[in-house]
XYZ file of C-alpha atoms in Angstrom:
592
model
C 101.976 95.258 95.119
C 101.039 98.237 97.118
C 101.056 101.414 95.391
C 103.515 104.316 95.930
C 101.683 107.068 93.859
C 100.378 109.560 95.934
C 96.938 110.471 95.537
C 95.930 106.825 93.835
C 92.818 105.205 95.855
C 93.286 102.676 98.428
C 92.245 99.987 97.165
C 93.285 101.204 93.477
C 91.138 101.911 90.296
C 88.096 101.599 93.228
C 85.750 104.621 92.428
C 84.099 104.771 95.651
C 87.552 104.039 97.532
C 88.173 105.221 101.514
C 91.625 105.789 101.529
C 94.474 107.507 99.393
C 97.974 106.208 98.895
C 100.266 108.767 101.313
C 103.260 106.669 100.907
C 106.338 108.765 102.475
C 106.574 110.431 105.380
C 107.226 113.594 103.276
C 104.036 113.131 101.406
C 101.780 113.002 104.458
C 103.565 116.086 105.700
C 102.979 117.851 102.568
C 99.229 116.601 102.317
C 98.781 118.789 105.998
C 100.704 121.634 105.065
C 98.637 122.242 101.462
C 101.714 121.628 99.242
C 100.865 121.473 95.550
C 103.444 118.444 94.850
C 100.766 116.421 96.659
C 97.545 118.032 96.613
C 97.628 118.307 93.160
C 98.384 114.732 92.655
C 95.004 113.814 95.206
C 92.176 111.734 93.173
C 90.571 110.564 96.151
C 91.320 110.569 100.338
C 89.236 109.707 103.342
C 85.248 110.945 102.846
C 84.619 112.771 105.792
C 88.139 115.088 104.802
C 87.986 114.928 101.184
C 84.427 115.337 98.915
C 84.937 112.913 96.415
C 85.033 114.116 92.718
C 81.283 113.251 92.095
C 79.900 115.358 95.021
C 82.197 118.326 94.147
C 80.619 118.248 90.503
C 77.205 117.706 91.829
C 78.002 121.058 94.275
C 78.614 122.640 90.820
C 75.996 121.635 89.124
C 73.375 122.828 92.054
C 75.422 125.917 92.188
C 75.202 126.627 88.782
C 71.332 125.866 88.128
C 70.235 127.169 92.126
C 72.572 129.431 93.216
C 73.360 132.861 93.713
C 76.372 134.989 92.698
C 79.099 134.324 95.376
C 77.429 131.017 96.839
C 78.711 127.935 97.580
C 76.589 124.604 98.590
C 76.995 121.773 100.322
C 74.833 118.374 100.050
C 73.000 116.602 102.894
C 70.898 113.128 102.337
C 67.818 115.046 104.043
C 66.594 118.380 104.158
C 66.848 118.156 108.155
C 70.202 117.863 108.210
C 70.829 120.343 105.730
C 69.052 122.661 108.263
C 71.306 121.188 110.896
C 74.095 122.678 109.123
C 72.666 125.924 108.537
C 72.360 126.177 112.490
C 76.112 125.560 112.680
C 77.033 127.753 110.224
C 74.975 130.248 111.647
C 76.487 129.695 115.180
C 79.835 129.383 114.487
C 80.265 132.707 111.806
C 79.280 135.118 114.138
C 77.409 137.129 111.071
C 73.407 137.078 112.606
C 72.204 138.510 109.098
C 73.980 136.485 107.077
C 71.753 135.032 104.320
C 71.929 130.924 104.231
C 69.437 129.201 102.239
C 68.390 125.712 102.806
C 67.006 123.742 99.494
C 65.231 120.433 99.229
C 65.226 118.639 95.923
C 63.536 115.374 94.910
C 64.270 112.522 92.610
C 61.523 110.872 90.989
C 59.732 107.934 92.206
C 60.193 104.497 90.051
C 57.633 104.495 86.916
C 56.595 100.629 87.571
C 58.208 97.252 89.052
C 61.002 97.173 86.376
C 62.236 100.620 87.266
C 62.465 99.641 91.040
C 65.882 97.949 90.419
C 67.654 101.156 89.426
C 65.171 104.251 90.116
C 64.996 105.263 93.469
C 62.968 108.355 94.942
C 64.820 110.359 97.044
C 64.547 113.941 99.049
C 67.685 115.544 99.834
C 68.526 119.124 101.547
C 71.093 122.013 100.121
C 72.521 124.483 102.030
C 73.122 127.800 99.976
C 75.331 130.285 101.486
C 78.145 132.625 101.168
C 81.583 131.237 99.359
C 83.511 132.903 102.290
C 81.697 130.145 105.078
C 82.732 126.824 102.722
C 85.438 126.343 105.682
C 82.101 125.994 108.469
C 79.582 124.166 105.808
C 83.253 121.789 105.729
C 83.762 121.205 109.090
C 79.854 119.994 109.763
C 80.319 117.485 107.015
C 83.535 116.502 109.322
C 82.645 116.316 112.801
C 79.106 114.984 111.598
C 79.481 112.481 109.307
C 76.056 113.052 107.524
C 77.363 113.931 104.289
C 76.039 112.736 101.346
C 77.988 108.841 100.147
C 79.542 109.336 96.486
C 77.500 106.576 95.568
C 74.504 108.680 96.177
C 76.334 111.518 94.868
C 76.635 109.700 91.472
C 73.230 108.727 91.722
C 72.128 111.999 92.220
C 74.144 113.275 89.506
C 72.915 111.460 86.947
C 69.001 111.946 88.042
C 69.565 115.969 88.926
C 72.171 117.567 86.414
C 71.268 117.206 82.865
C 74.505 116.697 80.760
C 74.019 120.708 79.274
C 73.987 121.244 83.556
C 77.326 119.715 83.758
C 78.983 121.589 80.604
C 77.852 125.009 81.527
C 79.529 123.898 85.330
C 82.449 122.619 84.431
C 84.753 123.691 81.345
C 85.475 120.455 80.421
C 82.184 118.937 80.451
C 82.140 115.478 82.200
C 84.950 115.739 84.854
C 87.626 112.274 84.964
C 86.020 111.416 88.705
C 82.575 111.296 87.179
C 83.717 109.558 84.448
C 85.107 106.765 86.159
C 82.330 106.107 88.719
C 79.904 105.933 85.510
C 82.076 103.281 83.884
C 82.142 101.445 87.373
C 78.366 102.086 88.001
C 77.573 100.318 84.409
C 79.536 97.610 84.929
C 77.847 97.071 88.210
C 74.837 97.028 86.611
C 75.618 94.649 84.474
C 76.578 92.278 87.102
C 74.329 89.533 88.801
C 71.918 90.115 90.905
C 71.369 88.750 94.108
C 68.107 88.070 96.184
C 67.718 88.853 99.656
C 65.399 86.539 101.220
C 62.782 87.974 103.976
C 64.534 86.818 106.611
C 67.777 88.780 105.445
C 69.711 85.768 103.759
C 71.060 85.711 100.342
C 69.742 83.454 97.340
C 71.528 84.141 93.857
C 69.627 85.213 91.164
C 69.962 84.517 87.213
C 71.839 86.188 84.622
C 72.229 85.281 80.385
C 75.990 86.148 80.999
C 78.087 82.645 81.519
C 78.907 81.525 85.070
C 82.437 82.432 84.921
C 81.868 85.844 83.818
C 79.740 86.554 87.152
C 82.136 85.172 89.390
C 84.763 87.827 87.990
C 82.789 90.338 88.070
C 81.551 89.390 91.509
C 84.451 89.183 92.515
C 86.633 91.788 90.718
C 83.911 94.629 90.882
C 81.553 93.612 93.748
C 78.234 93.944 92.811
C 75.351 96.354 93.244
C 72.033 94.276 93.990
C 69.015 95.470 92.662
C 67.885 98.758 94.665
C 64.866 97.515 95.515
C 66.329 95.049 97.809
C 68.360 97.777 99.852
C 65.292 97.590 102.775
C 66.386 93.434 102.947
C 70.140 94.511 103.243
C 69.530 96.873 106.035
C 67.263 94.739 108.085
C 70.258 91.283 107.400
C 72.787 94.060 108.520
C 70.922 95.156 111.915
C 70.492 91.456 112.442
C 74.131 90.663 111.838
C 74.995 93.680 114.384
C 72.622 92.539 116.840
C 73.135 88.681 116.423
C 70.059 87.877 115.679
C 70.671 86.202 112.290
C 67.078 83.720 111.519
C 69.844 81.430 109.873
C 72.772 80.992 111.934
C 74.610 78.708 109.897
C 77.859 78.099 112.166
C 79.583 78.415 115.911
C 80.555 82.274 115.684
C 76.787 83.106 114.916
C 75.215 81.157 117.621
C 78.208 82.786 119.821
C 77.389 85.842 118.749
C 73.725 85.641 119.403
C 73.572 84.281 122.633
C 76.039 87.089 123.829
C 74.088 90.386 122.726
C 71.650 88.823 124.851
C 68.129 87.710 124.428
C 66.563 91.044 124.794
C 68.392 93.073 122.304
C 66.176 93.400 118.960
C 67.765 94.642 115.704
C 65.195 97.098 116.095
C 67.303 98.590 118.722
C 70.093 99.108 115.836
C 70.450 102.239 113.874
C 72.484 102.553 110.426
C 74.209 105.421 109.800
C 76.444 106.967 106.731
C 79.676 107.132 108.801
C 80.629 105.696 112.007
C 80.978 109.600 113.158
C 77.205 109.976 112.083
C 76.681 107.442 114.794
C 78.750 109.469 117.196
C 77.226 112.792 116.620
C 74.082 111.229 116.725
C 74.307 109.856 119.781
C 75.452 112.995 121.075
C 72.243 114.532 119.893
C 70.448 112.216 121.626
C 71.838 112.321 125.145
C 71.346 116.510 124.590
C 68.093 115.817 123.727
C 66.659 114.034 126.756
C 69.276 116.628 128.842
C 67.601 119.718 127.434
C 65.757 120.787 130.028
C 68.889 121.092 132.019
C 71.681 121.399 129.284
C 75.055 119.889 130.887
C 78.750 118.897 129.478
C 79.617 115.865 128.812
C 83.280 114.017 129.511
C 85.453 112.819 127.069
C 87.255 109.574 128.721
C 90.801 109.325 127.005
C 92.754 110.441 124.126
C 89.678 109.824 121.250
C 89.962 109.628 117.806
C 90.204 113.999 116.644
C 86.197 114.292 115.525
C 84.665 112.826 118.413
C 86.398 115.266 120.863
C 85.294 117.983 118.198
C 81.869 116.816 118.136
C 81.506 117.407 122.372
C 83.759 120.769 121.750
C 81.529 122.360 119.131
C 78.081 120.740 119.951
C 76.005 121.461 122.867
C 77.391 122.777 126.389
C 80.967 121.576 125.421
C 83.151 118.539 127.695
C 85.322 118.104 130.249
C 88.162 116.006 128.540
C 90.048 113.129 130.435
C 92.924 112.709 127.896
C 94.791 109.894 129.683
C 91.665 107.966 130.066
C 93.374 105.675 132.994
C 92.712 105.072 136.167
C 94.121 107.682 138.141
C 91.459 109.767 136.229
C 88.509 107.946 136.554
C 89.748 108.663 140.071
C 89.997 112.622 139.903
C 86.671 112.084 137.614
C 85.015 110.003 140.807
C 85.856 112.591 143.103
C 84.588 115.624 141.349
C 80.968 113.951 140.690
C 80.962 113.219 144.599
C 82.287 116.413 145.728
C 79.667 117.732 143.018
C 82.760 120.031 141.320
C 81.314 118.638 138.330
C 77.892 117.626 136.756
C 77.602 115.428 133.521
C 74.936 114.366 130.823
C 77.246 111.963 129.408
C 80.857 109.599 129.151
C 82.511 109.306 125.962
C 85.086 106.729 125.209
C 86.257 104.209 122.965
C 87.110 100.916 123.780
C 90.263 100.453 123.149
C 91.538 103.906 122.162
C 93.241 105.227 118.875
C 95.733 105.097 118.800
C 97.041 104.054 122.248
C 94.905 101.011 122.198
C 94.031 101.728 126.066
C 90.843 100.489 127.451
C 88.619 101.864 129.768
C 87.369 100.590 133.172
C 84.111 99.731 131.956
C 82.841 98.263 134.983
C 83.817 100.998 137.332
C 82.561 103.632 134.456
C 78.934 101.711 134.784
C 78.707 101.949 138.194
C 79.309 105.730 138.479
C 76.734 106.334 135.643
C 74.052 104.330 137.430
C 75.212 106.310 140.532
C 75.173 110.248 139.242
C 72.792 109.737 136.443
C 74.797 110.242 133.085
C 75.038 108.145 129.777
C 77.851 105.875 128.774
C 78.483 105.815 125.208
C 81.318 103.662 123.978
C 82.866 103.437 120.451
C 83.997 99.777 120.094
C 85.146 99.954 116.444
C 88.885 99.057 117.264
C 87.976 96.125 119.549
C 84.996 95.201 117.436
C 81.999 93.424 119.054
C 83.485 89.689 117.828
C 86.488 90.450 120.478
C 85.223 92.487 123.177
C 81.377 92.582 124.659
C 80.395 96.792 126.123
C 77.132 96.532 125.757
C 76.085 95.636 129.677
C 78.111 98.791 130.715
C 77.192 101.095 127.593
C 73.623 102.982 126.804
C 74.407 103.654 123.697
C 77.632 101.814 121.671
C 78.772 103.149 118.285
C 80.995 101.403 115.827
C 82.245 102.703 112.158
C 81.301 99.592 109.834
C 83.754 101.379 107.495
C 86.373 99.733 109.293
C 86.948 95.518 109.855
C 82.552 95.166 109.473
C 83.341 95.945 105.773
C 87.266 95.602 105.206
C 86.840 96.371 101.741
C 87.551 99.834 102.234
C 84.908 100.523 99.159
C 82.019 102.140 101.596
C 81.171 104.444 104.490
C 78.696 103.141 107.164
C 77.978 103.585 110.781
C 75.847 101.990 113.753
C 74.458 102.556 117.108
C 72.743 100.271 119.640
C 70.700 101.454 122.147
C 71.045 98.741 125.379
C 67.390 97.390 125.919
C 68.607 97.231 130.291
C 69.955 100.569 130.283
C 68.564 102.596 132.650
C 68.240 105.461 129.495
C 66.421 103.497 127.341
C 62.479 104.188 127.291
C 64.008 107.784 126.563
C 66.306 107.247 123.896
C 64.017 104.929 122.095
C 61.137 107.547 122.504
C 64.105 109.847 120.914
C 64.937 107.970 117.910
C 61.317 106.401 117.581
C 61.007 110.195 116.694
C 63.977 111.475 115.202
C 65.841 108.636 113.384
C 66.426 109.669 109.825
C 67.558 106.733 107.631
C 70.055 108.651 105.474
C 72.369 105.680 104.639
C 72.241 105.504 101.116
C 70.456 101.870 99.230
C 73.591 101.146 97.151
C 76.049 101.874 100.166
C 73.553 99.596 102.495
C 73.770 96.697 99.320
C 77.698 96.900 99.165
C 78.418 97.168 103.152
C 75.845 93.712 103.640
C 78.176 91.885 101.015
C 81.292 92.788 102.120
C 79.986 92.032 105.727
C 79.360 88.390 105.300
C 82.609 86.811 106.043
C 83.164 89.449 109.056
C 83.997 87.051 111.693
C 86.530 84.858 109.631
C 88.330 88.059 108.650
C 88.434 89.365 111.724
C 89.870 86.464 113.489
C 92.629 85.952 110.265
C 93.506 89.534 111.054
C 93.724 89.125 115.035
C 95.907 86.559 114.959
C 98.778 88.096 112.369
C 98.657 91.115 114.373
C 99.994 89.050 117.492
C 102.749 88.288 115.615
C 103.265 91.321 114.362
C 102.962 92.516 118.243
C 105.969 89.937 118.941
C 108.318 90.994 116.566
C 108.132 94.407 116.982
C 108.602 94.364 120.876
C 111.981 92.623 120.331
C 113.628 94.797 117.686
C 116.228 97.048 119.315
C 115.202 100.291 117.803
C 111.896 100.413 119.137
C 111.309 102.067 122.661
C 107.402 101.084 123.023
C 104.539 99.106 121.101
C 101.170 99.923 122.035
C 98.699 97.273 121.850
C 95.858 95.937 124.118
C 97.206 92.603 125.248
C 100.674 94.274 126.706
C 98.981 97.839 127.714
C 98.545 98.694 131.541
C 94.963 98.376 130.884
C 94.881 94.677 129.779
C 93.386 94.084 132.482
C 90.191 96.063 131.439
C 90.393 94.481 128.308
C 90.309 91.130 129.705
C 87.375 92.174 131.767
C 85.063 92.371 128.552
C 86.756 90.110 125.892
C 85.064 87.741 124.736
C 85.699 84.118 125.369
C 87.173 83.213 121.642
C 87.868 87.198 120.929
C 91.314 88.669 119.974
C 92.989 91.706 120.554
C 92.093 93.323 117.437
C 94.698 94.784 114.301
C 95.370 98.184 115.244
C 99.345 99.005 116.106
C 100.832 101.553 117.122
C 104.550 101.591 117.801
C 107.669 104.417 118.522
C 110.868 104.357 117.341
C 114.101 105.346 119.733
C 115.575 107.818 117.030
C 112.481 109.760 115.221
C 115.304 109.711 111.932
C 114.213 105.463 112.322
C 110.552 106.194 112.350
C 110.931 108.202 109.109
C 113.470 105.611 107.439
C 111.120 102.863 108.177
C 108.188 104.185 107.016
C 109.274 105.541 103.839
C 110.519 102.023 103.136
C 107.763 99.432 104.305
C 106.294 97.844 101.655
C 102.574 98.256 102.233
C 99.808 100.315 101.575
C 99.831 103.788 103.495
C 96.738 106.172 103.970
C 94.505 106.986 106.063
C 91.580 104.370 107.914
C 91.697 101.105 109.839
C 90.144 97.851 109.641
C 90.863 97.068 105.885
C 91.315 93.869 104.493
C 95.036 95.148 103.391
C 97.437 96.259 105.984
C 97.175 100.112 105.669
C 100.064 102.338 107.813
C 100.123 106.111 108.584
C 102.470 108.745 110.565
C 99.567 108.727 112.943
C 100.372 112.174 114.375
C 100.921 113.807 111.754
C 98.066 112.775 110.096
C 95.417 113.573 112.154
C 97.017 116.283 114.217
C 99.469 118.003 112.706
C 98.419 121.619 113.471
C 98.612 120.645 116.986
C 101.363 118.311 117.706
C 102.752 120.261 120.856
C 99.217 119.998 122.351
C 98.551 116.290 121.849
C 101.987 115.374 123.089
C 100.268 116.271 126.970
C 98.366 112.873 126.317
C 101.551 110.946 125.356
C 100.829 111.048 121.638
C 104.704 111.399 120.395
C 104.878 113.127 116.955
C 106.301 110.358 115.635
C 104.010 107.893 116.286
C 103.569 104.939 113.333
C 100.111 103.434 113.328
C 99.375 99.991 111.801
C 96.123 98.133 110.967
C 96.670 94.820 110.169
C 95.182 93.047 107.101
C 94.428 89.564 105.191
C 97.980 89.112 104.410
C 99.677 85.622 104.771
C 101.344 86.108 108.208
C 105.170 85.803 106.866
C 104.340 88.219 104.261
C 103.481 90.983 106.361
C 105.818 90.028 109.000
C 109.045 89.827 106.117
C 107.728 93.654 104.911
C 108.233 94.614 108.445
C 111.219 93.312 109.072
C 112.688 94.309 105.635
C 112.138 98.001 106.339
C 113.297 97.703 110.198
C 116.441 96.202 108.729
C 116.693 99.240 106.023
C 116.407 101.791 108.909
C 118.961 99.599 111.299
C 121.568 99.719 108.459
C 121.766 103.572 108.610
C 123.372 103.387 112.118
C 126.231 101.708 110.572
């Protein structure tokens, strides 16, 4: 049964968990506003928003053994990101002589072979800086993504902070967070291993503990492969992005392959820590081969909050198209002609959260290849099983956090460059360059388990959320249900879906009376938190959740305050569609 504790971790007693349990309306409200009947309750919550326990003791643990009276730190998986951050900082605090120091530390190397499995040498950056910037060190780790994982926070932890390090920083010694992720981490290590083959595929490896035991702990705990194989896992996960699997063992493989095309390598895929990572990296990019003569970009439709951020805050700023239809690729065609406008670069995601609108892809194309600018399309929502950009896209980013893993247990991010894009000699010159591989080996091990069994998921999950669709369009109290196969724009959709894709699991719906939104929610019988793409259904008071300190402003693009967001999971189909209905029945019987 879904929990109803707030704070508890999404999925529960899951140390490295992506979402929290927000489970009223009140609660989420509360959770925005700062209230201490929530925030004090918070063990966990999304990465990118809240630093997990481990990295906040880590922070204290630098602080107290490298820092100076008054500073605060914040951890980066490189030492050039970490000076990335200091630049923002720097930027954004309007204090030129402000001191901010930037510290690389190392972990040591593995001893021998043995030591390979579990020691892994690492080089990470620290920014140092004054306690009254934390709020600007906070909001890079945001918009960015490139954080460090709490898996490598644990790891780092454990190799960096001696146990006296960790008593003199905290006054309880050990904190409860670290705790926990040690007890996980040794049962993990306890677990079998598994051998990735060259060629990316899986063979299982021995253990002296009985067959049954490894199947529940495979299956109860997941399982962190030897660290020495993390290379094999990366290179079977850029394969499985780009299709190019050596062993395609059934239909949706060979599908799959044959439609990212014969010239797309998985050398043109880049991992990242978070999709944002891929985002903001791809916006680095495009300013990169721009620099010469620095432009804005365009933000096409009402994005998810850090990727508008990310063009706001970064670079020469955007021109934002918040309706993203087609009356303003219109006004957008007719400023590039009448040369009102010039642009390095198109942002949008395909289809949008949370209106689930889709882009004219086609039309988009043909104005980049006609006025010179990049297309860069976030397809995490449709997903690549359901919906092909790559022909009209340079660059395509998608969070693997999301339906990729579905465990909700792991943070991970790619981006494809398109080997025909006009773009791409540059770009790959770019990242041939500047690619940094900060996702993290144990994050890379998890994310290439949980990925295996992508495409039956995602088709399971596609085809409940139809239903779903269905009986949500005919209850009476609902004035609109936003979803890509009855949108306006289903015709774009169409135009790139692929020819046994869906329409994805993402919902978002409106009640007539905002009192029914409220009722509802509070009642519905699944999980509720933040993130999309789980293998459990997961609901949130979109708005509020992601917006809430600018609800007036957001309601110009048609997002309604009151807006209830829904990602379908791997729920039998009458189960989830009996929760729904229970609750829609709860908040019909108030009217009588």
């Amino acid at each position: 049964m879904p929990s109803q504790e707030i704070g508890v971790p999404i999925p529960e007693n899951t140390p490295h968990a992506v979402s929290v349990t927000l489970p009223t309306w009140e609660a989420t409200v509360g959770y925005e506003e700062g209230q201490d009947w929530v925030v004090s309750k918070m063990t966990s919550g999304y990465p990118r928003f809240f630093i997990h326990g481990v990295i906040q003791e880590l922070g204290r643990g630098i602080e107290a053994k490298y820092g100076r009276e008054g500073e605060r730190c914040m951890i980066f998986p490189t030492y050039k990101v970490a000076k990335r951050c200091r630049e923002f900082i720097r930027e954004k605090c309007n204090k030129p002589n402000v001191l901010i120091r930037v510290l690389q530390l190392s972990t040591r190397a593995p001893a021998d072979d043995n030591e390979r499995s579990t020691v892994i040498e690492t080089n990470i950056g620290v920014v140092l800086f004054p306690a009254e910037l934390f709020p600007l060190a906070k909001n890079y780790w945001q918009h960015s993504g490139e954080g460090i994982s709490s898996r490598m926070g644990q790891y780092l932890l454990k190799e960096l902070i001696s146990d006296e390090d960790r008593n003199t920083s905290t006054s309880g010694g050990r904190s409860g967070s670290f705790k926990a992720a040690q007890q996980a981490h040794e049962i993990q290590q306890r677990s079998p291993s598994i051998t990735l083959g060259s060629d990316g595929n899986t063979t299982n490896g021995s253990n002296s503990t009985s067959d049954d035991t490894n199947l529940f702990i495979e299956q109860k705990f997941g399982r962190v492969l030897d660290l020495k194989f993390a290379q094999q896992a990366k290179i079977a996960l850029r394969r499985r992005i780009s299709g190019k699997a050596d062993k395609s063992h059934n239909q949706e493989e060979e599908m799959e392959k044959a439609r990212r095309g014969k010239n797309l390598s998985e050398t043109d895929v880049y991992l990242y820590p978070s999709g944002m990572a891929s985002i903001f990296n791809a916006h680095q990019a495009v300013m990169n081969i721009n620099k010469k003569n620095p432009k804005k970009s365009v933000c096409f439709g009402f994005p998810y909050v850090d990727t508008l951020n990310i063009l706001k805050k970064f670079g020469e700023g955007v021109h934002f198209l918040g309706m993203g239809d087609d009356e303003s690729l219109d006004k957008l065609e007719q400023e590039l002609a009448n040369g009102e406008i010039d642009i390095m670069a198109l942002f949008c995601e395909c289809p949008s959260n949370p209106l689930l609108k889709t882009p004219d892809l086609k039309r988009i194309r043909s104005l980049a290849d006609k006025y010179k600018f990049a297309v860069v399309v976030d397809e995490t929502v449709g997903n690549f099983l359901n919906i092909h950009v790559l022909p009209f896209a340079d660059l395509v980013a998608s969070s693997l956090t999301k339906v990729f893993s579905g465990d909700s247990n792991v943070m991970a991010g790619s981006l494809i460059l398109n080997p025909s894009s006009p773009l791409y000699t540059e770009l790959k010159q770019y990242f041939d360059e500047e690619y940094e591989d900060l996702f993290w080996a144990e994050d890379a091990l998890y994310l290439e388990r949980n990925s295996r069994d992508f495409a039956d998921r995602a088709h399971k999950i596609d085809n409940t959320a139809l239903a779903a669709v269905e009986l949500l369009v005919k209850n009476p109290l609902i004035s609109k249900v936003y979803y890509p196969s009855i949108s306006e724009s289903k015709k774009h959709y169409d135009a790139i879906k692929t020819s046994q894709g869906g329409y994805g699991g993402l919902i978002s719906f409106l009640f007539h009376e905002p009192a029914d939104a409220v009722c509802f929610f509070n009642a519905v019988n699944i999980h509720k938190g933040p993130s999309l793409g789980t293998n459990f259904t997961l609901a949130c008071p979109y708005a509020i959740l992601a917006h809430y300190d600018e609800l007036d402003e957001i309601a110009k693009w048609d997002i309604d305050r009151n807006l209830i967001r829904i990602s379908v999971g791997l729920e039998e189909k009458s189960q989830l569609l009996d929760a729904l209905q229970a609750s829609l029945d709860i908040a019909a019987a108030q009217h009588k």
